[in-house]
CSV table of C-alpha atoms and ligand atoms in Angstrom, one decimal:
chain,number,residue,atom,x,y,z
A,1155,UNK,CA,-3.6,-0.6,-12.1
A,1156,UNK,CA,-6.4,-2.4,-10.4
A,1157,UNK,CA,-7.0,-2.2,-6.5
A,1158,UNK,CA,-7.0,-5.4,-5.4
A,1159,UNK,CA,-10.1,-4.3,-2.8
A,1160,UNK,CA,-10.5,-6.7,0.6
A,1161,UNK,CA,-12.5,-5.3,2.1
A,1162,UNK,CA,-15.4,-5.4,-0.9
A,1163,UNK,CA,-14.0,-9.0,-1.3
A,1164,UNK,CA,-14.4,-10.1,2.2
A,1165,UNK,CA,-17.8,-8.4,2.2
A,1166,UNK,CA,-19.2,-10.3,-0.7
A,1167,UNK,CA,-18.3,-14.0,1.4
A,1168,UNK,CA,-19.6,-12.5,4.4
A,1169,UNK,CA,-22.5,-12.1,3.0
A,1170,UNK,CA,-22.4,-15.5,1.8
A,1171,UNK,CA,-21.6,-17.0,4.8
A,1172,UNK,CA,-24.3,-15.2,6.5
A,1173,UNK,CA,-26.7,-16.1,4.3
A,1174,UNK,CA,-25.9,-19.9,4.9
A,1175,UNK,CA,-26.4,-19.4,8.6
A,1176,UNK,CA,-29.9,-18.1,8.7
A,1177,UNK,CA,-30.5,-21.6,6.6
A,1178,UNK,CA,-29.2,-23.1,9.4
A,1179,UNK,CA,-31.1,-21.8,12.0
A,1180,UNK,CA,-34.0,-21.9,9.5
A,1181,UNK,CA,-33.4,-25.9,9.8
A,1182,UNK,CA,-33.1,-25.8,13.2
A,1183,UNK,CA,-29.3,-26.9,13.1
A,1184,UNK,CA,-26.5,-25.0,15.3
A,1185,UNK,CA,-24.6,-22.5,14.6
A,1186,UNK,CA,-20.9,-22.4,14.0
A,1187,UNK,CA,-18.9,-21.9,16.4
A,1188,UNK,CA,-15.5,-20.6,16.7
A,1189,UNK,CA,-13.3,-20.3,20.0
A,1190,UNK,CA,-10.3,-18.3,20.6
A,1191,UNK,CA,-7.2,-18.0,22.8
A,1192,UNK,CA,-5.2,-15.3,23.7
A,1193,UNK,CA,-2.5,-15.4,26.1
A,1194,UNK,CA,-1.0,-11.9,27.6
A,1195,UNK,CA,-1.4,-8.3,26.4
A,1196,UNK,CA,0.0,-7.7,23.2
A,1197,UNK,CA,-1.5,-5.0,21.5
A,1198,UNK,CA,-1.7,-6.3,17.7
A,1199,UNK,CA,-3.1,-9.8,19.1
A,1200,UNK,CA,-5.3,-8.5,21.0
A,1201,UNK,CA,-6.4,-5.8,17.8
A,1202,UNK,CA,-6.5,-9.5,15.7
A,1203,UNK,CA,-8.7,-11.6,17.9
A,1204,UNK,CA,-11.5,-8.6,18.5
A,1205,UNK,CA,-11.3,-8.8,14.9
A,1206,UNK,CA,-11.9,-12.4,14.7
A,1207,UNK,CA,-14.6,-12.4,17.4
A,1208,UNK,CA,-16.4,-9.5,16.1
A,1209,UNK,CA,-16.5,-11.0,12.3
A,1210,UNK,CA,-17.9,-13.9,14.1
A,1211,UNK,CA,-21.1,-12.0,15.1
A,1212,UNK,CA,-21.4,-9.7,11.9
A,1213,UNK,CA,-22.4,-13.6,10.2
A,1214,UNK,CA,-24.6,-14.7,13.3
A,1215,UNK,CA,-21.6,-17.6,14.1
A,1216,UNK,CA,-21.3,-18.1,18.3
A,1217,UNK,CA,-17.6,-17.0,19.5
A,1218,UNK,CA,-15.9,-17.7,22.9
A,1219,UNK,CA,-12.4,-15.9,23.8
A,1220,UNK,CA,-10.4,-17.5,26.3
A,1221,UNK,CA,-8.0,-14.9,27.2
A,1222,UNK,CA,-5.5,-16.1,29.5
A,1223,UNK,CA,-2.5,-14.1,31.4
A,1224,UNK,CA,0.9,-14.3,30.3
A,1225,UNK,CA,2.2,-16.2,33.1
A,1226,UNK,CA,-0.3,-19.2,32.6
A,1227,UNK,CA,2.0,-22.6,32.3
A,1228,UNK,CA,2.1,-24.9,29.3
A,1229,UNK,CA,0.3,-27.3,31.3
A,1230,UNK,CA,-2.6,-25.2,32.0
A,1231,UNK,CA,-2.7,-24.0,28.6
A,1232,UNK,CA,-2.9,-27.5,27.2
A,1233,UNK,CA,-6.0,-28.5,29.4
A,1234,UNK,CA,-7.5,-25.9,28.3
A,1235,UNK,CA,-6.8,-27.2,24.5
A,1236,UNK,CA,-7.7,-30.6,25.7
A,1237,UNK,CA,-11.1,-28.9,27.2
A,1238,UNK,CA,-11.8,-27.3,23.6
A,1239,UNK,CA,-10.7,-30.5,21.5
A,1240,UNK,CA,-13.6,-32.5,23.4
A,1241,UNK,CA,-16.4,-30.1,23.6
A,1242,UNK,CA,-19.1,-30.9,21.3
A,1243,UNK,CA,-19.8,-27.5,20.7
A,1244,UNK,CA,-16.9,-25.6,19.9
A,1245,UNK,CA,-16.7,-26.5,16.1
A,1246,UNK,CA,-13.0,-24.7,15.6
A,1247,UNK,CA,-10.5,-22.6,17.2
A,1248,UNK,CA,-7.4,-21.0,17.4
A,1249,UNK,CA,-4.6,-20.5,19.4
A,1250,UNK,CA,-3.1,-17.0,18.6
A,1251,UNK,CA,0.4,-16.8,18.1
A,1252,UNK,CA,2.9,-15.5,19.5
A,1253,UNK,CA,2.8,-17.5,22.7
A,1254,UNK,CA,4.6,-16.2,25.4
A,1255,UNK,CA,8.9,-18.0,25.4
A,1256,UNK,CA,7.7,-20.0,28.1
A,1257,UNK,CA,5.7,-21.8,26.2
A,1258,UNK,CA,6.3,-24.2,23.4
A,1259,UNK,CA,4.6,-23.1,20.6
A,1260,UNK,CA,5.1,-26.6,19.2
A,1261,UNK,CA,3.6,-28.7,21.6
A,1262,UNK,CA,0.5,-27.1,22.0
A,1263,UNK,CA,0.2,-26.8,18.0
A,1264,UNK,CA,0.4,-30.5,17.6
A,1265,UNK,CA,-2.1,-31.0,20.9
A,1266,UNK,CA,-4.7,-29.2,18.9
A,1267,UNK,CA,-7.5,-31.4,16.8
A,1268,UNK,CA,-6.7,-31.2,13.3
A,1269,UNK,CA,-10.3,-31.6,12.6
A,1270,UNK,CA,-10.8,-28.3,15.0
A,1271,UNK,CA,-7.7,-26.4,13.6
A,1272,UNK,CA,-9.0,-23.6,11.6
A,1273,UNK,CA,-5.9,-22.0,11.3
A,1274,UNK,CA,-4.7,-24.7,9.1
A,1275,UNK,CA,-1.2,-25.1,11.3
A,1276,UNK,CA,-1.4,-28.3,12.7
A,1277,UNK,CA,0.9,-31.2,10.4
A,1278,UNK,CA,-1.8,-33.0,9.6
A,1279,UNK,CA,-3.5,-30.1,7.5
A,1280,UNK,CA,-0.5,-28.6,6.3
A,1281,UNK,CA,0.4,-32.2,4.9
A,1282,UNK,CA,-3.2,-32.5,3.6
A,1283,UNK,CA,-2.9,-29.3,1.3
A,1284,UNK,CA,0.7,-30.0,0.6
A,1285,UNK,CA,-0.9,-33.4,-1.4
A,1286,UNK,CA,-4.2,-31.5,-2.1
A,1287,UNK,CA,-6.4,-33.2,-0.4
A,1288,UNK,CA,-9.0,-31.9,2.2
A,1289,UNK,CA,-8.0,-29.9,5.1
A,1290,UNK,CA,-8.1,-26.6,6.5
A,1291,UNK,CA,-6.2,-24.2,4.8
A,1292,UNK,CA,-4.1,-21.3,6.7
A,1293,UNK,CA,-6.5,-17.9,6.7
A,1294,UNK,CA,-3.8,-15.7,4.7
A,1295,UNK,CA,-3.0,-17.8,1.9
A,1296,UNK,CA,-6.1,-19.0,1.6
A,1297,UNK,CA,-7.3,-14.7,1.6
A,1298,UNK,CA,-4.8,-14.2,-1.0
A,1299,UNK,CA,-5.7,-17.2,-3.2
A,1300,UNK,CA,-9.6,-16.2,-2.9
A,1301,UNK,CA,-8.4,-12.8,-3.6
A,1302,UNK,CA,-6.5,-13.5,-7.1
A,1303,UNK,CA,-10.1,-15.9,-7.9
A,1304,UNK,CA,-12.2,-13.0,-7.4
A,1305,UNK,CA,-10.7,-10.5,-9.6
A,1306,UNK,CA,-9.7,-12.9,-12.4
A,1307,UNK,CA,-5.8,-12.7,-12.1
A,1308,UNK,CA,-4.2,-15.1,-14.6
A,1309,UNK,CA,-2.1,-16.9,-12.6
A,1310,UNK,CA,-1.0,-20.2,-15.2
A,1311,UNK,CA,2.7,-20.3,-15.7
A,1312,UNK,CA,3.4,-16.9,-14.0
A,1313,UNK,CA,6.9,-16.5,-12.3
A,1314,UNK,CA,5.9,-16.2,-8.5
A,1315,UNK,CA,8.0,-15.1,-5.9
A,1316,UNK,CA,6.6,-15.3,-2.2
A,1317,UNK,CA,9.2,-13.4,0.1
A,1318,UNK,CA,9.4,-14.8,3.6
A,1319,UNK,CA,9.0,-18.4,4.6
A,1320,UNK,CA,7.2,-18.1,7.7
A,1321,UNK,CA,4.2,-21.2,8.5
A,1322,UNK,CA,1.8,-19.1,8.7
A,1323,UNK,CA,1.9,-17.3,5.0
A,1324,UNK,CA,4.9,-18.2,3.0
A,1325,UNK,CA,5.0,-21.6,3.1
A,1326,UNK,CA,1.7,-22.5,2.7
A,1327,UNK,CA,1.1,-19.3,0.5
A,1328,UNK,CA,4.0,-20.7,-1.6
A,1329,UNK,CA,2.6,-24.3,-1.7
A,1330,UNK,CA,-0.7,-22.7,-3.1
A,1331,UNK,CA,0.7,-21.3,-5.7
A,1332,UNK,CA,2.0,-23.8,-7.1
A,1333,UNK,CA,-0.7,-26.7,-7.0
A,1334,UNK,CA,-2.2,-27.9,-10.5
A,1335,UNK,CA,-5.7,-25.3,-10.1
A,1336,UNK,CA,-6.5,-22.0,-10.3
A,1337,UNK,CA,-5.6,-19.8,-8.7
A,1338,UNK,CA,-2.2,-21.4,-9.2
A,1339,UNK,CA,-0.1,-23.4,-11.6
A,1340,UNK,CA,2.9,-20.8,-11.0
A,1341,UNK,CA,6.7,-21.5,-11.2
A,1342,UNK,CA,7.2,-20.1,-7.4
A,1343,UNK,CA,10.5,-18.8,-5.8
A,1344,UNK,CA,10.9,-18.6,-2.0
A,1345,UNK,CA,13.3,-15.7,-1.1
A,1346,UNK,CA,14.2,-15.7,2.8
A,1347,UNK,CA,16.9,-13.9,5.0
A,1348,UNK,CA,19.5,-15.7,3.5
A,1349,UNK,CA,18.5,-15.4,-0.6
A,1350,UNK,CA,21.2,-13.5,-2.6
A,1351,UNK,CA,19.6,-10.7,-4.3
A,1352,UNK,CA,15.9,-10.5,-3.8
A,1353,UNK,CA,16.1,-7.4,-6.5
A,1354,UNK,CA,16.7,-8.8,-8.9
A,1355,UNK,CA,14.5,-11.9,-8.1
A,1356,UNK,CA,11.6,-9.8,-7.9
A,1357,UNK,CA,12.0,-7.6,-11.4
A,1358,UNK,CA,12.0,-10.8,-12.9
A,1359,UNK,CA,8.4,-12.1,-11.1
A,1360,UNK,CA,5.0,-11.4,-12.2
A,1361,UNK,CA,3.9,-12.0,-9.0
A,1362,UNK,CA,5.1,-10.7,-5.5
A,1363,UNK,CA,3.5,-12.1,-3.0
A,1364,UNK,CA,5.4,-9.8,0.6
A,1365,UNK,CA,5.8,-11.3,3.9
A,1366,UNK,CA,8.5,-10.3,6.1
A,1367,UNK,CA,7.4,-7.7,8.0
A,1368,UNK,CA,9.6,-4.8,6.6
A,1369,UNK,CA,7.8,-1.9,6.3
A,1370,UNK,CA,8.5,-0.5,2.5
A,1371,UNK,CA,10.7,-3.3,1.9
A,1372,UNK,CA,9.5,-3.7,-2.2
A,1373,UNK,CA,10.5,-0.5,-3.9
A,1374,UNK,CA,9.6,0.4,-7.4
A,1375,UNK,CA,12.8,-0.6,-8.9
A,1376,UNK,CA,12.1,-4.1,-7.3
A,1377,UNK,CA,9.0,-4.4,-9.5
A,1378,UNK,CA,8.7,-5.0,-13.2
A,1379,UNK,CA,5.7,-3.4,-15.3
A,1380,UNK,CA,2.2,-5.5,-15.1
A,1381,UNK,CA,3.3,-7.0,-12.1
A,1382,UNK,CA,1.1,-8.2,-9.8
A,1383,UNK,CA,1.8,-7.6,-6.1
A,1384,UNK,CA,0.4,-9.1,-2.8
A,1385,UNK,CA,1.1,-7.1,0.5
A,1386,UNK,CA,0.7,-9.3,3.6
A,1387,UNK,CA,2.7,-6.8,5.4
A,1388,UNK,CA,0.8,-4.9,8.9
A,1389,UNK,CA,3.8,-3.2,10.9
A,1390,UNK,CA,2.5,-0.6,13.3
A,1391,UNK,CA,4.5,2.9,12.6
A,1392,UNK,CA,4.2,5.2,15.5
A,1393,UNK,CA,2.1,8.0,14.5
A,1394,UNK,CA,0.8,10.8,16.7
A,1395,UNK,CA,-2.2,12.0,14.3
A,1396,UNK,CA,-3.9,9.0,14.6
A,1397,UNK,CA,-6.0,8.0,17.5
A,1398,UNK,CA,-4.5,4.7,18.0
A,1399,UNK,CA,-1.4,6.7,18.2
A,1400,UNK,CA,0.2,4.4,15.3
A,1401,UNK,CA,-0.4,3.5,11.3
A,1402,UNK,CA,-0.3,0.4,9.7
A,1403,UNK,CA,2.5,0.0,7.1
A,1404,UNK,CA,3.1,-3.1,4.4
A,1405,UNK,CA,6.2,-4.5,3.1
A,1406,UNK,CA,5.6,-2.5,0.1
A,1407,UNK,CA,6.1,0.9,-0.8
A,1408,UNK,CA,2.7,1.9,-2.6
A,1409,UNK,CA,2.8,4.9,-3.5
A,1410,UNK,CA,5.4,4.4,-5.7
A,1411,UNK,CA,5.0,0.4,-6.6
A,1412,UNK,CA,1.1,0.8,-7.1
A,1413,UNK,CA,1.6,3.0,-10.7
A,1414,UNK,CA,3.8,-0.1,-12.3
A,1415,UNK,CA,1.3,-2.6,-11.1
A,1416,UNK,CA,-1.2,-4.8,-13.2
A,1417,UNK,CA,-2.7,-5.5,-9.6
A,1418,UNK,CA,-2.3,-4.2,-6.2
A,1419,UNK,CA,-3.4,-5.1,-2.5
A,1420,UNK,CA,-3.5,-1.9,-0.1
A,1421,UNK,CA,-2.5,-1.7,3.2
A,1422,UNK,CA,-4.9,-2.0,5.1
A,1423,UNK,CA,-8.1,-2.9,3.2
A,1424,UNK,CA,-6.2,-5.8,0.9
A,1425,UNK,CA,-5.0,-9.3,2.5
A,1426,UNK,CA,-6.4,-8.3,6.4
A,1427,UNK,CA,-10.1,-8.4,5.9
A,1428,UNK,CA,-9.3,-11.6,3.8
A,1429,UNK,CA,-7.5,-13.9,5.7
A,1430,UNK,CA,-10.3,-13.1,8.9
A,1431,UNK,CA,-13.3,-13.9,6.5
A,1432,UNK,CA,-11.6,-16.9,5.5
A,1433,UNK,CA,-11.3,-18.3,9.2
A,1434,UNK,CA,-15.0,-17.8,9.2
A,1435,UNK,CA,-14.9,-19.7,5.8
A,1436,UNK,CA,-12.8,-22.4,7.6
A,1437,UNK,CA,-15.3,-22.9,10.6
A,1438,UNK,CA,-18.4,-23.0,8.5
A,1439,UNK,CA,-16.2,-25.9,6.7
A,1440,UNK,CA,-15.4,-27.7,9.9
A,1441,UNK,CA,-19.1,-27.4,11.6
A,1442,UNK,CA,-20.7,-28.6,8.4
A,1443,UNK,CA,-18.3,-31.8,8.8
A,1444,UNK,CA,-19.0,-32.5,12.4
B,1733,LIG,N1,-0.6,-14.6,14.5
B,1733,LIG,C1,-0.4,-13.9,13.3
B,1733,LIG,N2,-1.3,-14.4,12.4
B,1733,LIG,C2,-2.0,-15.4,13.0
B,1733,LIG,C3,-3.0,-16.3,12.6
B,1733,LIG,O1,-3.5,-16.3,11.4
B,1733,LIG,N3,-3.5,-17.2,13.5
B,1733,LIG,C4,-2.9,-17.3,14.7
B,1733,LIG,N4,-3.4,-18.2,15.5
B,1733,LIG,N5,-2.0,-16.5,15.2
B,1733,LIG,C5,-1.5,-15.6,14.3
């Protein structure tokens, strides 16, 4: 079983990406940056977007968080997405999700400039990499797929199942998979709330990529031998030894799956520190464009 390591991974590009910024300031050129808002006070997005802006800094990119409280109108927010779409020097942002009810997540997805839309969410990128052409790609899938390149997993004419079918990972994640490249060229299943028996789906998969947000949900009897399996899973378990006063658990059980594995992402260390470096991957795209 090989650790499928992240956090070395993401490392590695962030080094990169670093690296390509002191260029630019060595030409005298800006640098990148990246905006992003947050509306209300929930813990994980708040966790994320820290994240986001701190990884911003580590590579000497500019960041600007607009957090906003959670009774802000759709109106306001959407000035505030026409304000970013027409500043010359916010190169890409992102909007993080969830929204509050109130709000239409919809509407202010498709009010964002696709050109600006590092998360890779608006139609007009998620059409773009549905046909393979140029556009941003979501940050997880995109993780994952940079992930599999890294380490050299043989992907070609592999049974791939990606469970869940949200449009933030298993769509898109899904869509990679199968394109005509590698990492990809996989026969891929997408198993949702209402697939009939995702068991036995998975035992016949060499490739699980998990995203539903049930802790444990992939036990070892879901999982055949050499299997490769991706854990996009992050639920927060109350736990009273750690500081934080919780734990982050993955869709998969580990300790048990890990041993029949070819390939293995932990939780956390595997797909998080991925999918941020490759919104910093996605911003250096879009300010190299503008
Ligand atoms: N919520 C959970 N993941 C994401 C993400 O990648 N981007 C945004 N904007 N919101 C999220």
């Amino acid at each position: 079983m090989i650790l499928l390591d992240g956090n070395l991974t993401a490392s590695a590009i962030k080094k990169e990406i670093a690296e390509k910024v002191q260029r630019l300031i060595a030409e005298g050129k800006s640098v990148p940056h990246l905006a992003a808002v947050l509306v209300g006070e929930n813990g994980a997005s708040l966790t994320y977007v820290n994240a986001k802006v701190k990884a911003c800094e580590e590579v000497g990119f500019r960041s600007t968080l607009i957090h906003k409280p959670e009774n802000i109108s759709g109106e306001e927010l959407l000035e505030i997405i026409e304000q970013l779409n027409s500043d010359p020097s916010i190169d890409g942002y992102i909007v993080q999700q969830p929204l509050p009810l109130h709000i239409s997540e919809q509407q202010i997805l498709l009010a964002i400039d696709p050109a600006k839309d590092v998360d890779g969410f608006h139609p007009e990128n998620v059409g773009r990499v549905a046909l393979g052409l140029p556009g941003h790609i979501p940050a997880t899938p995109y993780g994952i797929i940079r992930l599999l390149d890294h380490y050299g997993v043989e992907t070609e004419g592999k049974n791939a199942i990606v469970l869940g079918r949200s449009h933030i990972v298993g769509l898109p994640m899904a869509i990679l998979l199968q394109r005509n490249e590698y990492p990809g060229n996989c026969t891929v299943t997408i198993a949702h709330s209402r697939t009939k028996d995702i068991a036995n789906l998975c035992r016949s998969s060499d490739i699980i990529v998990a995203a539903i947000g049930k802790p444990g949900f992939v036990t070892a009897d879901m999982v055949k031998e050499g299997a490769v399996v991706i854990d996009v899973g992050i639920t927060r378990l109350p736990d009273a030894s750690k500081k934080s006063g919780f734990r982050l658990k993955g869709d998969v059980d580990f300790d048990a799956v890990a041993p029949k594995t070819s390939f293995i992402t932990p939780v956390p260390g595997g797909v998080g520190p991925m999918t941020i470096v490759s919104l910093l991957s996605n911003t250096l795209i879009a300010s190299a464009k503008r």
